[in-house]
Structure formats: structure tokens, C-alpha cells
Amino acid sequence: FASLLYLGEHEDTSNEIDPVPSYGCASDCTMSDRFQSYFDSLIYTGIHLTGDYPIITYDSFSRVVCFIMVIAAVGVVSVPSGLIASGFAEIVQSKMKAKHGGEEPITMAGGDAGDDWYEFRYRELEGQEPPPSRFGPMVDTWQNAVNIFLNGQEDPVTGKTIHTNKSFAGRVFIFTVIITNVLAVIFESIPEVDKAVGNQAGNFFDVFEMCSVLIFAAEYLMRLFCAPKNRGALFSTWVYATTFFGIVDLLSTAPWFVEEALIYSGHLDSSGDNAKIFRIFRIFRILQLEDFMVAFSKLDNVFRASKDVLKATGLMALIIWVGCGALFFIFEENNPNWRSCDSSIPLMTGGDDSNYTDAPGCYDFESTRACNEFYPGMCDQVVFTNVPNALYFTAVFLVGEWGVVDFTWPGRLICLFLCVAGIALYAIPVGTLFDSFGAVLGMGGDDDEEEEHDEDGCELGEATTTS
């Protein structure tokens, strides 16, 4: 691909680019100034194979090459990504086994991947009756009824949750209210829609918001009330209130009451920009959908199951990020390709072109600082001006986005390294999280059982043959 791009672009003088003085062109530059040799083409091809195209002004032949590269890049990135992620995870797991004496680290019997204190305590409560209420059997009856309505009943045989017709209808109603609230936030942010509805106080969106808050608040209070009978809350109101579900339920209503209190006290204008902050909080009600999807409730388990690999990857990413950021600053701080000057400043000294004069030009100085000392405040540079700036751009490069590409040769070598390292740093956590997600949800277990069954069958067959 690098050879094909070089063939297509080394004589491309029709597509203009910004000045690249470090490549020998200060004005009227074209793509041919970028692709002066095969090695120049190698750098840009490496960037394109990571899936990013900061350069798109190619001629027709090179565009066809780029189209093929887009397809090839899928394999170039995905295949090594999977191999790297799998290999790295195996190395970390083997280290953890060695740390625990050659055995898998075991937390508690019957535990699954990513389990913590909540899952262990939940498992301990299996089959146990909830504690009686200190307010008497009448309250027990009410709490059980509310718990069945909101959370359903667990089938003692299958272990699945069974909902009555009323309970199912209530869940559908809450689900609908959550979705319509999210849609209301989206449509209310469109000026034309807001104006058509009427953006004065007491309009449709305000009334709908008040009704929704009352519904969510009633549900939250009901869940607090029945938590002592809910095994999912570990038979504790405090546990429910401090878990993810309880906090989300609180945040779905609390901002509205705070907003109304501030408006009533005169500290907030209902039509002002500050009030919009409270309205935008309503978008977080979409998190309540986690109560309807088992997979989402396991995300914290997924991260805990992957924590060893994520820690190792994070440390490696930090070292590469800081190291390459420092090197980029060293090599690219004085690269004239990043420099721009006031139109009154000549580009370079000498030459017959109008852009060249006997006065020191923009690209004649060793650094932008030196240029500003001669032409105060008339020279500018926005990339690699300091270490934090270089770290920012390096972080962008690591995720496969190349906002600037006209590096010096040392910078180009770092660029090639990051093209490869970026794939690994992206692949390892993504692959590990996918594996852990499957393990937490119980996926892939059937395959393992089939493999074990096949192995047992082979052993049995061998034993039968021998006998």
C-alpha cells in the first residue's frame, strides 16, 4: 500500500496542502511535497491502516488504494487485536495463578467472576425468610404486597422471577414513563419544538415533568418501604438506598424538588439558563432502565473480573503516553511545519518569489519563540508548545486519531510506534472486557462443558479399546 500511494502521489501537484517548510516547501505546496520518497509514504500508510484518514486530498488512483486500505485495515487491526488481547490476558492470569500458588484465586465457594460482598451476601440469603417488621404483622403484609408488585416473586423451583399481571403492567408503565421522559428532554431542547409547545411556565413539558416526578417519587418511596422484604436489597432499606438502583431512583426525582425550592425562594429564574441544568438531569433517568436489563446490572462485576488486566494495561498505557508525549515535545517543539505567522511577515529569506525577501522569514527561525522575539506577537504555534500540550495530542494519537501528521523524522518514528502500540492498548482492555462480560453472564460455559465432555468421551473410548 505504501508503494502504491507513493506511485500515485509523488507527482501529485494538483492537490494543495499547507506549507511544510521542514520538507523543503514554504509556499504553494502540494501532495508531492509530502510523498517525496517511499519512506514518506510508509508513515502515512501506517496511519491509514489504523483506520484514520487525516489526509483525504488524494488523486483518483490513490483514492482507490485508500478504499482498499479501508477494507484491509479491518483485518490489520482486528486480527492482531484479538491475538494481543488473548495473549496478554493469559499472561496476567498465569501471573495471578503463580501468585496464588498455582491455583485460581478463590474468594468464596459458589462465587462467579467479578462477585463482591453483595453477591456473596445475596447468595447467603437464598431460602431465608425476610425479618419481621417491628411495626407489626399489618406492615409485614403491606411490605410483602408492595414487594411482589414492584419486584415480583422468585420461583423456588426454577429460580426465575415471576410477575403477576398487575406487576407486569406496572413495569410496562414505568418503562414507558422513563422512555417518554428521555424523549421529552430531547425534544424540549429543540427551539422550534419548545416554541411550538409554548416555553412559558406551565407548558406541556412542565406539566409532564411534574407528573413524571410524582410517579418516580412514589415508586422510590415504595421501594424504600418494601426493601426489608426484598432479597435484592439484602432485606435492608439502607442497602437499597445506597446501591446503584437506589441512587439512580433518588437522582431521578431530587433535582426537580431542588429546582422548585430554588424557584420558590427566588434564587432561580425558571426561564433562565441555570434552570436548564436541572432539566438536563432528567436525561439520567435512562439509567433506571438497568432495572429492566439483567446484563447492565452486571457491568460492575465485569470490571471487577477484569481488574488485573485493566491495571496492567493502564500502567503500560501511562508509560507509553508519558514517554511518547515527552519525545514528541522534544522532537516537534521547533518543527516549522506547525508555525504560522502574520501575513505581513515574509515566509523565508531570499528567492525570487514575492514570499521571499532579505528580511528574516517566518520559517527561518529555529523556534516560534525566536520568531516572536523578532516579530513580537506575530508568530504562532498551537501544537507541541509544551509538555501538557504534547500529552494531549499523544492521548488523541493513542486512540487512532491523527489531527496532525507532518512530523520530523524522529517524530515519524514515534508515530509508527504509536500506530502499533495504539492497537494493542485498545485491544487488550476491549477484548478482556468482552471475555469477562461473557463469563459473568454465563456465556461460553456450554462450550467448555462440551469440550470436557468430548475429552471424557475420548478417554472412555480409549479405556474401552484397551480393555
Tab-separated table of C-alpha atoms in Angstrom:
chain	number	residue	atom	x	y	z
A	1	PHE	CA	0.000	0.000	0.000
A	2	ALA	CA	2.858	2.385	0.777
A	3	SER	CA	4.329	1.710	-2.661
A	4	LEU	CA	1.002	2.281	-4.385
A	5	LEU	CA	0.400	5.540	-2.521
A	6	TYR	CA	3.889	6.707	-3.405
A	7	LEU	CA	3.296	5.924	-7.087
A	8	GLY	CA	0.029	7.817	-7.023
A	9	GLU	CA	1.131	10.882	-5.065
A	10	HIS	CA	4.827	11.601	-5.648
A	11	GLU	CA	3.889	13.555	-8.787
A	12	ASP	CA	0.557	14.908	-7.500
A	13	THR	CA	0.925	18.685	-7.945
A	14	SER	CA	-2.791	19.446	-8.214
A	15	ASN	CA	-3.859	18.904	-4.592
A	16	GLU	CA	-2.580	21.775	-2.466
A	17	ILE	CA	-1.618	21.430	1.190
A	18	ASP	CA	-0.446	23.716	3.992
A	19	PRO	CA	3.208	24.812	3.970
A	20	VAL	CA	5.669	22.114	5.072
A	21	PRO	CA	8.977	24.005	5.333
A	22	SER	CA	10.752	21.106	7.033
A	23	TYR	CA	10.097	19.128	3.830
A	24	GLY	CA	11.526	21.944	1.691
A	25	CYS	CA	8.315	23.757	0.717
A	26	ALA	CA	7.250	27.087	2.240
A	27	SER	CA	4.512	28.099	-0.222
A	28	ASP	CA	2.294	26.634	-2.939
A	29	CYS	CA	2.850	23.163	-1.505
A	30	THR	CA	1.173	20.071	-2.917
A	31	MET	CA	0.818	16.388	-2.025
A	32	SER	CA	4.019	15.660	-3.923
A	33	ASP	CA	5.899	17.505	-1.171
A	34	ARG	CA	4.580	15.002	1.374
A	35	PHE	CA	5.283	11.924	-0.738
A	36	GLN	CA	8.856	12.672	-1.773
A	37	SER	CA	10.053	9.104	-1.131
A	38	TYR	CA	8.785	5.638	-0.334
A	39	PHE	CA	9.676	6.129	3.317
A	40	ASP	CA	7.477	9.247	3.467
A	41	SER	CA	4.614	7.197	2.079
A	42	LEU	CA	5.249	4.469	4.664
A	43	ILE	CA	4.376	6.820	7.535
A	44	TYR	CA	1.059	7.972	6.102
A	45	THR	CA	0.122	4.417	5.090
A	46	GLY	CA	0.734	3.227	8.643
A	47	ILE	CA	-1.664	5.885	9.928
A	48	HIS	CA	-4.313	4.948	7.352
A	49	LEU	CA	-4.078	1.264	8.273
A	50	THR	CA	-5.128	2.133	11.826
A	51	GLY	CA	-8.404	3.366	10.347
A	52	ASP	CA	-7.767	7.112	10.444
A	53	TYR	CA	-7.612	9.382	7.393
A	54	PRO	CA	-6.312	12.832	8.336
A	55	ILE	CA	-5.297	13.229	4.678
A	56	ILE	CA	-8.033	12.839	2.066
A	57	THR	CA	-6.952	15.125	-0.798
A	58	TYR	CA	-5.669	12.288	-2.988
A	59	ASP	CA	-5.891	11.843	-6.729
A	60	SER	CA	-8.220	9.229	-8.269
A	61	PHE	CA	-5.716	6.354	-8.265
A	62	SER	CA	-4.755	6.919	-4.633
A	63	ARG	CA	-8.403	7.130	-3.615
A	64	VAL	CA	-8.942	3.620	-4.977
A	65	VAL	CA	-5.916	2.469	-2.987
A	66	CYS	CA	-7.337	4.116	0.134
A	67	PHE	CA	-10.684	2.413	-0.429
A	68	ILE	CA	-8.980	-0.978	-0.469
A	69	MET	CA	-6.976	0.020	2.604
A	70	VAL	CA	-10.178	0.764	4.489
A	71	ILE	CA	-11.234	-2.849	3.983
A	72	ALA	CA	-7.782	-4.247	4.700
A	73	ALA	CA	-7.477	-2.130	7.851
A	74	VAL	CA	-10.328	-4.107	9.434
A	75	GLY	CA	-8.228	-7.258	9.298
A	76	VAL	CA	-4.986	-5.449	10.092
A	77	VAL	CA	-6.499	-4.087	13.290
A	78	SER	CA	-8.920	-6.835	14.362
A	79	VAL	CA	-6.692	-9.921	13.944
A	80	PRO	CA	-3.680	-8.669	15.933
A	81	SER	CA	-6.052	-7.015	18.379
A	82	GLY	CA	-7.639	-10.347	19.242
A	83	LEU	CA	-4.286	-12.138	19.449
A	84	ILE	CA	-2.736	-9.428	21.601
A	85	ALA	CA	-5.723	-9.254	23.937
A	86	SER	CA	-5.852	-13.032	24.351
A	87	GLY	CA	-2.112	-13.383	24.889
A	88	PHE	CA	-1.897	-10.518	27.350
A	89	ALA	CA	-4.854	-11.821	29.357
A	90	GLU	CA	-3.301	-15.293	29.536
A	91	ILE	CA	-0.007	-13.848	30.783
A	92	VAL	CA	-1.721	-11.829	33.506
A	93	GLN	CA	-3.844	-14.813	34.554
A	94	SER	CA	-0.773	-17.062	34.727
A	95	LYS	CA	0.960	-14.483	36.911
A	96	MET	CA	-2.063	-14.395	39.197
A	97	LYS	CA	-2.043	-18.200	39.387
A	98	ALA	CA	1.642	-18.187	40.296
A	99	LYS	CA	0.926	-15.581	42.949
A	100	HIS	CA	-1.682	-17.905	44.491
A	101	GLY	CA	0.492	-21.000	44.414
A	102	GLY	CA	-0.538	-22.271	41.020
A	103	GLU	CA	-4.242	-22.249	41.806
A	104	GLU	CA	-7.038	-19.952	40.669
A	105	PRO	CA	-7.708	-17.297	43.326
A	106	ILE	CA	-10.872	-18.365	45.153
A	107	THR	CA	-12.896	-15.896	47.125
A	108	MET	CA	-15.890	-17.889	48.319
A	109	ALA	CA	-17.494	-21.181	47.380
A	110	GLY	CA	-20.021	-20.846	44.606
A	111	GLY	CA	-18.751	-17.424	43.577
A	112	ASP	CA	-18.785	-16.251	39.992
A	113	ALA	CA	-16.416	-13.992	38.064
A	114	GLY	CA	-16.441	-10.440	39.396
A	115	ASP	CA	-18.514	-11.178	42.514
A	116	ASP	CA	-18.071	-8.955	45.558
A	117	TRP	CA	-19.647	-8.713	49.011
A	118	TYR	CA	-23.122	-8.023	47.633
A	119	GLU	CA	-23.284	-11.185	45.520
A	120	PHE	CA	-21.920	-13.304	48.378
A	121	ARG	CA	-24.398	-11.879	50.842
A	122	TYR	CA	-27.243	-12.278	48.341
A	123	ARG	CA	-26.319	-15.933	47.919
A	124	GLU	CA	-26.260	-16.445	51.683
A	125	LEU	CA	-29.844	-15.164	51.955
A	126	GLU	CA	-31.174	-17.733	49.484
A	127	GLY	CA	-34.083	-19.605	51.013
A	128	GLN	CA	-34.227	-17.370	54.080
A	129	GLU	CA	-37.388	-15.591	55.123
A	130	PRO	CA	-37.233	-11.795	55.449
A	131	PRO	CA	-37.146	-10.497	59.024
A	132	PRO	CA	-40.497	-9.439	60.509
A	133	SER	CA	-41.269	-5.748	60.724
A	134	ARG	CA	-41.004	-4.126	64.134
A	135	PHE	CA	-44.235	-2.294	63.344
A	136	GLY	CA	-46.317	-5.437	63.385
A	137	PRO	CA	-47.830	-8.039	61.028
A	138	MET	CA	-50.036	-5.494	59.253
A	139	VAL	CA	-46.934	-3.666	57.974
A	140	ASP	CA	-45.414	-7.034	57.010
A	141	THR	CA	-48.431	-7.734	54.843
A	142	TRP	CA	-48.226	-4.350	53.135
A	143	GLN	CA	-44.466	-4.643	52.554
A	144	ASN	CA	-44.827	-8.103	51.014
A	145	ALA	CA	-47.641	-6.917	48.754
A	146	VAL	CA	-45.639	-3.894	47.551
A	147	ASN	CA	-42.524	-6.020	47.053
A	148	ILE	CA	-44.435	-8.531	44.917
A	149	PHE	CA	-45.939	-5.690	42.872
A	150	LEU	CA	-42.586	-3.985	42.225
A	151	ASN	CA	-40.117	-6.885	42.138
A	152	GLY	CA	-42.210	-9.995	41.544
A	153	GLN	CA	-41.715	-13.371	43.219
A	154	GLU	CA	-38.891	-15.855	42.805
A	155	ASP	CA	-39.949	-19.309	41.663
A	156	PRO	CA	-38.482	-21.767	44.223
A	157	VAL	CA	-38.011	-24.423	41.535
A	158	THR	CA	-36.559	-22.534	38.563
A	159	GLY	CA	-35.208	-19.516	40.428
A	160	LYS	CA	-36.768	-17.185	37.854
A	161	THR	CA	-38.708	-14.074	38.811
A	162	ILE	CA	-42.446	-14.322	38.222
A	163	HIS	CA	-44.614	-11.203	37.862
A	164	THR	CA	-48.343	-11.037	38.363
A	165	ASN	CA	-50.478	-9.313	35.743
A	166	LYS	CA	-50.614	-6.156	37.874
A	167	SER	CA	-46.869	-6.277	38.477
A	168	PHE	CA	-46.139	-6.716	34.773
A	169	ALA	CA	-48.482	-3.848	33.873
A	170	GLY	CA	-46.742	-1.634	36.450
A	171	ARG	CA	-43.309	-2.416	34.994
A	172	VAL	CA	-44.506	-1.636	31.477
A	173	PHE	CA	-45.955	1.654	32.723
A	174	ILE	CA	-42.714	2.696	34.465
A	175	PHE	CA	-40.706	1.641	31.417
A	176	THR	CA	-42.921	3.803	29.199
A	177	VAL	CA	-42.607	6.803	31.526
A	178	ILE	CA	-38.795	6.508	31.503
A	179	ILE	CA	-38.623	6.408	27.702
A	180	THR	CA	-41.060	9.302	27.256
A	181	ASN	CA	-39.075	11.367	29.774
A	182	VAL	CA	-35.881	10.901	27.797
A	183	LEU	CA	-37.707	11.823	24.582
A	184	ALA	CA	-39.214	14.886	26.278
A	185	VAL	CA	-35.753	16.133	27.277
A	186	ILE	CA	-34.538	15.676	23.700
A	187	PHE	CA	-37.497	17.413	22.049
A	188	GLU	CA	-37.611	20.232	24.603
A	189	SER	CA	-34.017	21.129	23.699
A	190	ILE	CA	-35.111	21.830	20.089
A	191	PRO	CA	-36.019	25.563	19.959
A	192	GLU	CA	-38.707	25.076	17.291
A	193	VAL	CA	-40.477	22.372	19.301
A	194	ASP	CA	-40.146	24.299	22.566
A	195	LYS	CA	-41.619	27.397	20.932
A	196	ALA	CA	-44.472	25.443	19.350
A	197	VAL	CA	-45.410	23.877	22.694
A	198	GLY	CA	-45.007	27.185	24.476
A	199	ASN	CA	-41.911	27.818	26.529
A	200	GLN	CA	-43.704	29.829	29.190
A	201	ALA	CA	-44.144	28.450	32.703
A	202	GLY	CA	-46.790	25.748	32.987
A	203	ASN	CA	-46.438	24.454	29.416
A	204	PHE	CA	-46.877	20.819	28.428
A	205	PHE	CA	-43.276	19.863	29.234
A	206	ASP	CA	-43.541	21.365	32.734
A	207	VAL	CA	-46.790	19.542	33.482
A	208	PHE	CA	-45.428	16.280	32.111
A	209	GLU	CA	-42.283	16.736	34.193
A	210	MET	CA	-44.278	17.290	37.375
A	211	CYS	CA	-46.426	14.196	36.751
A	212	SER	CA	-43.335	12.114	35.981
A	213	VAL	CA	-41.569	13.251	39.140
A	214	LEU	CA	-44.591	12.339	41.232
A	215	ILE	CA	-44.624	8.867	39.653
A	216	PHE	CA	-40.895	8.337	40.187
A	217	ALA	CA	-41.060	9.699	43.732
A	218	ALA	CA	-43.955	7.357	44.573
A	219	GLU	CA	-42.024	4.413	43.154
A	220	TYR	CA	-38.891	5.395	45.110
A	221	LEU	CA	-40.808	5.635	48.386
A	222	MET	CA	-42.497	2.301	47.689
A	223	ARG	CA	-39.134	0.648	47.085
A	224	LEU	CA	-37.768	2.104	50.304
A	225	PHE	CA	-40.857	0.805	52.114
A	226	CYS	CA	-40.645	-2.759	50.769
A	227	ALA	CA	-36.834	-3.079	50.850
A	228	PRO	CA	-36.919	-5.090	54.142
A	229	LYS	CA	-38.829	-7.795	52.219
A	230	ASN	CA	-36.696	-7.629	49.062
A	231	ARG	CA	-33.800	-10.069	48.859
A	232	GLY	CA	-32.309	-7.936	46.098
A	233	ALA	CA	-31.901	-5.163	48.719
A	234	LEU	CA	-30.493	-7.739	51.196
A	235	PHE	CA	-33.636	-7.145	53.299
A	236	SER	CA	-32.305	-3.666	54.148
A	237	THR	CA	-33.677	-0.209	53.358
A	238	TRP	CA	-30.213	1.297	53.805
A	239	VAL	CA	-28.622	-1.160	51.358
A	240	TYR	CA	-31.214	-0.310	48.698
A	241	ALA	CA	-30.780	3.430	49.248
A	242	THR	CA	-27.001	3.199	48.829
A	243	THR	CA	-26.844	0.816	45.870
A	244	PHE	CA	-26.818	1.893	42.240
A	245	PHE	CA	-30.571	1.389	41.836
A	246	GLY	CA	-31.412	3.435	44.920
A	247	ILE	CA	-29.097	6.305	43.988
A	248	VAL	CA	-30.462	6.416	40.418
A	249	ASP	CA	-34.044	6.426	41.718
A	250	LEU	CA	-33.186	9.306	44.034
A	251	LEU	CA	-31.432	11.308	41.319
A	252	SER	CA	-34.434	10.874	39.033
A	253	THR	CA	-36.562	12.994	41.368
A	254	ALA	CA	-34.331	15.044	43.702
A	255	PRO	CA	-33.165	17.658	41.097
A	256	TRP	CA	-36.773	18.636	40.370
A	257	PHE	CA	-37.535	19.290	44.048
A	258	VAL	CA	-34.288	21.286	44.412
A	259	GLU	CA	-35.176	23.329	41.329
A	260	GLU	CA	-38.692	24.053	42.597
A	261	ALA	CA	-37.345	25.057	46.018
A	262	LEU	CA	-34.855	27.480	44.459
A	263	ILE	CA	-37.542	28.974	42.189
A	264	TYR	CA	-39.958	29.353	45.088
A	265	SER	CA	-37.307	31.049	47.238
A	266	GLY	CA	-36.423	33.463	44.404
A	267	HIS	CA	-32.872	32.173	43.958
A	268	LEU	CA	-33.528	30.767	40.492
A	269	ASP	CA	-35.309	32.042	37.400
A	270	SER	CA	-37.468	29.285	35.923
A	271	SER	CA	-36.771	30.529	32.394
A	272	GLY	CA	-33.044	31.149	32.903
A	273	ASP	CA	-30.097	29.087	31.709
A	274	ASN	CA	-29.373	27.833	35.224
A	275	ALA	CA	-32.752	26.129	35.340
A	276	LYS	CA	-31.810	24.156	32.233
A	277	ILE	CA	-29.145	22.367	34.264
A	278	PHE	CA	-31.824	20.790	36.438
A	279	ARG	CA	-33.908	19.870	33.410
A	280	ILE	CA	-30.979	18.152	31.722
A	281	PHE	CA	-30.637	15.976	34.833
A	282	ARG	CA	-33.783	14.234	33.646
A	283	ILE	CA	-31.786	12.524	30.898
A	284	PHE	CA	-30.144	10.389	33.579
A	285	ARG	CA	-33.481	8.675	34.153
A	286	ILE	CA	-32.451	6.405	31.321
A	287	LEU	CA	-30.203	4.707	33.883
A	288	GLN	CA	-33.353	3.387	35.533
A	289	LEU	CA	-33.679	1.043	32.582
A	290	GLU	CA	-30.952	-1.038	34.238
A	291	ASP	CA	-33.687	-2.419	36.451
A	292	PHE	CA	-35.224	-3.972	33.314
A	293	MET	CA	-31.997	-5.399	31.841
A	294	VAL	CA	-30.005	-8.028	33.728
A	295	ALA	CA	-26.923	-7.508	31.554
A	296	PHE	CA	-26.483	-3.873	32.617
A	297	SER	CA	-26.655	-4.761	36.295
A	298	LYS	CA	-23.590	-6.969	35.796
A	299	LEU	CA	-21.302	-4.272	34.410
A	300	ASP	CA	-19.616	-3.666	37.768
A	301	ASN	CA	-18.927	-7.417	38.002
A	302	VAL	CA	-17.350	-7.275	34.556
A	303	PHE	CA	-14.918	-4.549	35.615
A	304	ARG	CA	-14.021	-6.398	38.816
A	305	ALA	CA	-13.386	-9.610	36.857
A	306	SER	CA	-11.083	-7.674	34.504
A	307	LYS	CA	-9.351	-5.518	37.108
A	308	ASP	CA	-5.957	-7.282	36.970
A	309	VAL	CA	-5.653	-6.972	33.193
A	310	LEU	CA	-7.003	-3.408	33.254
A	311	LYS	CA	-4.464	-2.398	35.900
A	312	ALA	CA	-1.578	-3.826	33.888
A	313	THR	CA	-2.846	-2.248	30.662
A	314	GLY	CA	-3.397	1.083	32.393
A	315	LEU	CA	0.175	1.138	33.696
A	316	MET	CA	1.546	0.240	30.270
A	317	ALA	CA	-0.629	2.915	28.643
A	318	LEU	CA	0.551	5.509	31.154
A	319	ILE	CA	4.216	4.724	30.456
A	320	ILE	CA	3.741	4.871	26.675
A	321	TRP	CA	1.609	8.014	26.889
A	322	VAL	CA	4.014	9.997	29.051
A	323	GLY	CA	7.140	8.687	27.324
A	324	CYS	CA	5.931	9.362	23.796
A	325	GLY	CA	4.436	12.701	24.823
A	326	ALA	CA	7.825	13.816	26.147
A	327	LEU	CA	9.584	12.616	22.989
A	328	PHE	CA	7.061	14.373	20.762
A	329	PHE	CA	7.695	17.606	22.660
A	330	ILE	CA	11.471	17.229	22.290
A	331	PHE	CA	11.404	16.455	18.585
A	332	GLU	CA	8.445	18.550	17.430
A	333	GLU	CA	8.588	21.721	19.544
A	334	ASN	CA	10.642	23.544	16.907
A	335	ASN	CA	9.152	21.910	13.808
A	336	PRO	CA	8.358	24.842	11.456
A	337	ASN	CA	5.501	22.842	9.933
A	338	TRP	CA	3.387	23.797	12.959
A	339	ARG	CA	4.251	27.516	12.755
A	340	SER	CA	2.074	30.250	11.313
A	341	CYS	CA	2.868	33.968	11.071
A	342	ASP	CA	1.138	37.233	10.322
A	343	SER	CA	0.618	37.894	6.620
A	344	SER	CA	2.997	40.856	6.799
A	345	ILE	CA	5.925	38.567	7.687
A	346	PRO	CA	7.816	37.005	4.750
A	347	LEU	CA	7.968	33.242	4.658
A	348	MET	CA	11.705	32.803	4.089
A	349	THR	CA	14.788	34.847	3.249
A	350	GLY	CA	16.000	35.082	-0.339
A	351	GLY	CA	14.489	33.802	-3.584
A	352	ASP	CA	12.685	35.467	-6.445
A	353	ASP	CA	9.129	34.759	-5.253
A	354	SER	CA	7.154	37.538	-3.547
A	355	ASN	CA	7.033	35.413	-0.450
A	356	TYR	CA	10.801	35.593	-0.128
A	357	THR	CA	12.706	38.747	0.964
A	358	ASP	CA	16.004	39.707	2.535
A	359	ALA	CA	14.337	40.105	5.958
A	360	PRO	CA	14.214	37.077	8.276
A	361	GLY	CA	11.217	34.974	7.332
A	362	CYS	CA	8.717	33.058	9.388
A	363	TYR	CA	10.393	29.713	8.745
A	364	ASP	CA	13.971	30.998	9.101
A	365	PHE	CA	13.873	30.960	12.893
A	366	GLU	CA	14.859	27.900	14.882
A	367	SER	CA	11.783	28.178	17.064
A	368	THR	CA	8.493	30.007	17.346
A	369	ARG	CA	9.858	31.732	20.438
A	370	ALA	CA	12.750	33.152	18.444
A	371	CYS	CA	10.313	34.285	15.764
A	372	ASN	CA	8.224	36.130	18.370
A	373	GLU	CA	11.307	37.802	19.774
A	374	PHE	CA	11.998	39.319	16.347
A	375	TYR	CA	8.332	39.837	15.414
A	376	PRO	CA	6.592	40.307	18.796
A	377	GLY	CA	3.221	38.581	18.936
A	378	MET	CA	3.131	37.853	15.210
A	379	CYS	CA	4.216	34.190	15.230
A	380	ASP	CA	2.004	31.401	16.471
A	381	GLN	CA	2.163	27.665	17.137
A	382	VAL	CA	-0.694	25.573	18.582
A	383	VAL	CA	0.745	22.036	18.732
A	384	PHE	CA	3.605	20.663	20.843
A	385	THR	CA	4.164	24.017	22.526
A	386	ASN	CA	4.739	22.419	25.946
A	387	VAL	CA	4.617	19.008	27.610
A	388	PRO	CA	0.906	19.162	28.619
A	389	ASN	CA	0.047	20.137	25.049
A	390	ALA	CA	2.149	17.258	23.701
A	391	LEU	CA	0.487	14.843	26.154
A	392	TYR	CA	-2.923	15.965	24.934
A	393	PHE	CA	-2.097	15.258	21.290
A	394	THR	CA	-0.400	11.965	22.209
A	395	ALA	CA	-3.549	10.844	24.016
A	396	VAL	CA	-5.522	11.593	20.834
A	397	PHE	CA	-2.968	9.678	18.741
A	398	LEU	CA	-3.199	6.640	21.017
A	399	VAL	CA	-6.895	6.163	20.226
A	400	GLY	CA	-6.132	6.216	16.495
A	401	GLU	CA	-6.959	9.829	15.650
A	402	TRP	CA	-4.194	11.837	13.977
A	403	GLY	CA	-5.007	15.531	13.922
A	404	VAL	CA	-1.511	16.424	12.664
A	405	VAL	CA	0.798	14.239	10.580
A	406	ASP	CA	3.632	16.350	9.139
A	407	PHE	CA	6.259	15.320	11.695
A	408	THR	CA	10.015	15.479	11.593
A	409	TRP	CA	11.745	12.127	11.030
A	410	PRO	CA	12.184	11.380	14.765
A	411	GLY	CA	8.531	12.268	15.233
A	412	ARG	CA	7.596	9.968	12.349
A	413	LEU	CA	9.310	7.031	14.049
A	414	ILE	CA	7.315	7.713	17.217
A	415	CYS	CA	4.227	7.938	15.033
A	416	LEU	CA	4.850	4.447	13.618
A	417	PHE	CA	5.411	3.077	17.115
A	418	LEU	CA	2.123	4.564	18.330
A	419	CYS	CA	0.269	3.095	15.359
A	420	VAL	CA	1.234	-0.367	16.610
A	421	ALA	CA	1.066	0.379	20.340
A	422	GLY	CA	-2.304	2.063	19.985
A	423	ILE	CA	-3.818	-1.109	18.526
A	424	ALA	CA	-2.519	-3.140	21.470
A	425	LEU	CA	-3.645	-0.655	24.101
A	426	TYR	CA	-7.105	-0.560	22.554
A	427	ALA	CA	-7.382	-4.304	22.002
A	428	ILE	CA	-6.334	-5.561	25.423
A	429	PRO	CA	-8.996	-3.877	27.597
A	430	VAL	CA	-11.745	-4.284	24.979
A	431	GLY	CA	-11.042	-7.986	24.485
A	432	THR	CA	-10.735	-8.601	28.205
A	433	LEU	CA	-13.979	-6.799	28.984
A	434	PHE	CA	-15.835	-8.801	26.326
A	435	ASP	CA	-14.468	-12.080	27.720
A	436	SER	CA	-15.360	-11.071	31.261
A	437	PHE	CA	-18.822	-9.963	30.180
A	438	GLY	CA	-19.455	-13.370	28.697
A	439	ALA	CA	-18.088	-15.087	31.797
A	440	VAL	CA	-20.226	-13.002	34.154
A	441	LEU	CA	-23.378	-13.686	32.138
A	442	GLY	CA	-22.534	-17.384	31.928
A	443	MET	CA	-21.804	-17.341	28.190
A	444	GLY	CA	-19.292	-19.776	26.843
A	445	GLY	CA	-19.881	-22.269	29.626
A	446	ASP	CA	-21.625	-24.684	27.285
A	447	ASP	CA	-18.593	-24.750	25.010
A	448	ASP	CA	-16.330	-25.562	27.925
A	449	GLU	CA	-18.690	-28.308	29.059
A	450	GLU	CA	-18.802	-29.738	25.537
A	451	GLU	CA	-15.003	-29.764	25.377
A	452	GLU	CA	-14.817	-31.517	28.738
A	453	HIS	CA	-17.492	-33.982	27.595
A	454	ASP	CA	-15.555	-34.687	24.401
A	455	GLU	CA	-12.359	-35.220	26.364
A	456	ASP	CA	-14.137	-37.569	28.777
A	457	GLY	CA	-15.646	-39.434	25.815
A	458	CYS	CA	-12.235	-39.851	24.194
A	459	GLU	CA	-10.751	-41.133	27.453
A	460	LEU	CA	-13.655	-43.585	27.878
A	461	GLY	CA	-13.240	-44.783	24.298
A	462	GLU	CA	-9.543	-45.325	24.799
A	463	ALA	CA	-10.183	-47.231	28.018
A	464	THR	CA	-12.788	-49.430	26.299
A	465	THR	CA	-10.431	-50.163	23.412
A	466	THR	CA	-7.639	-51.053	25.816
A	467	SER	CA	-9.826	-53.399	27.793
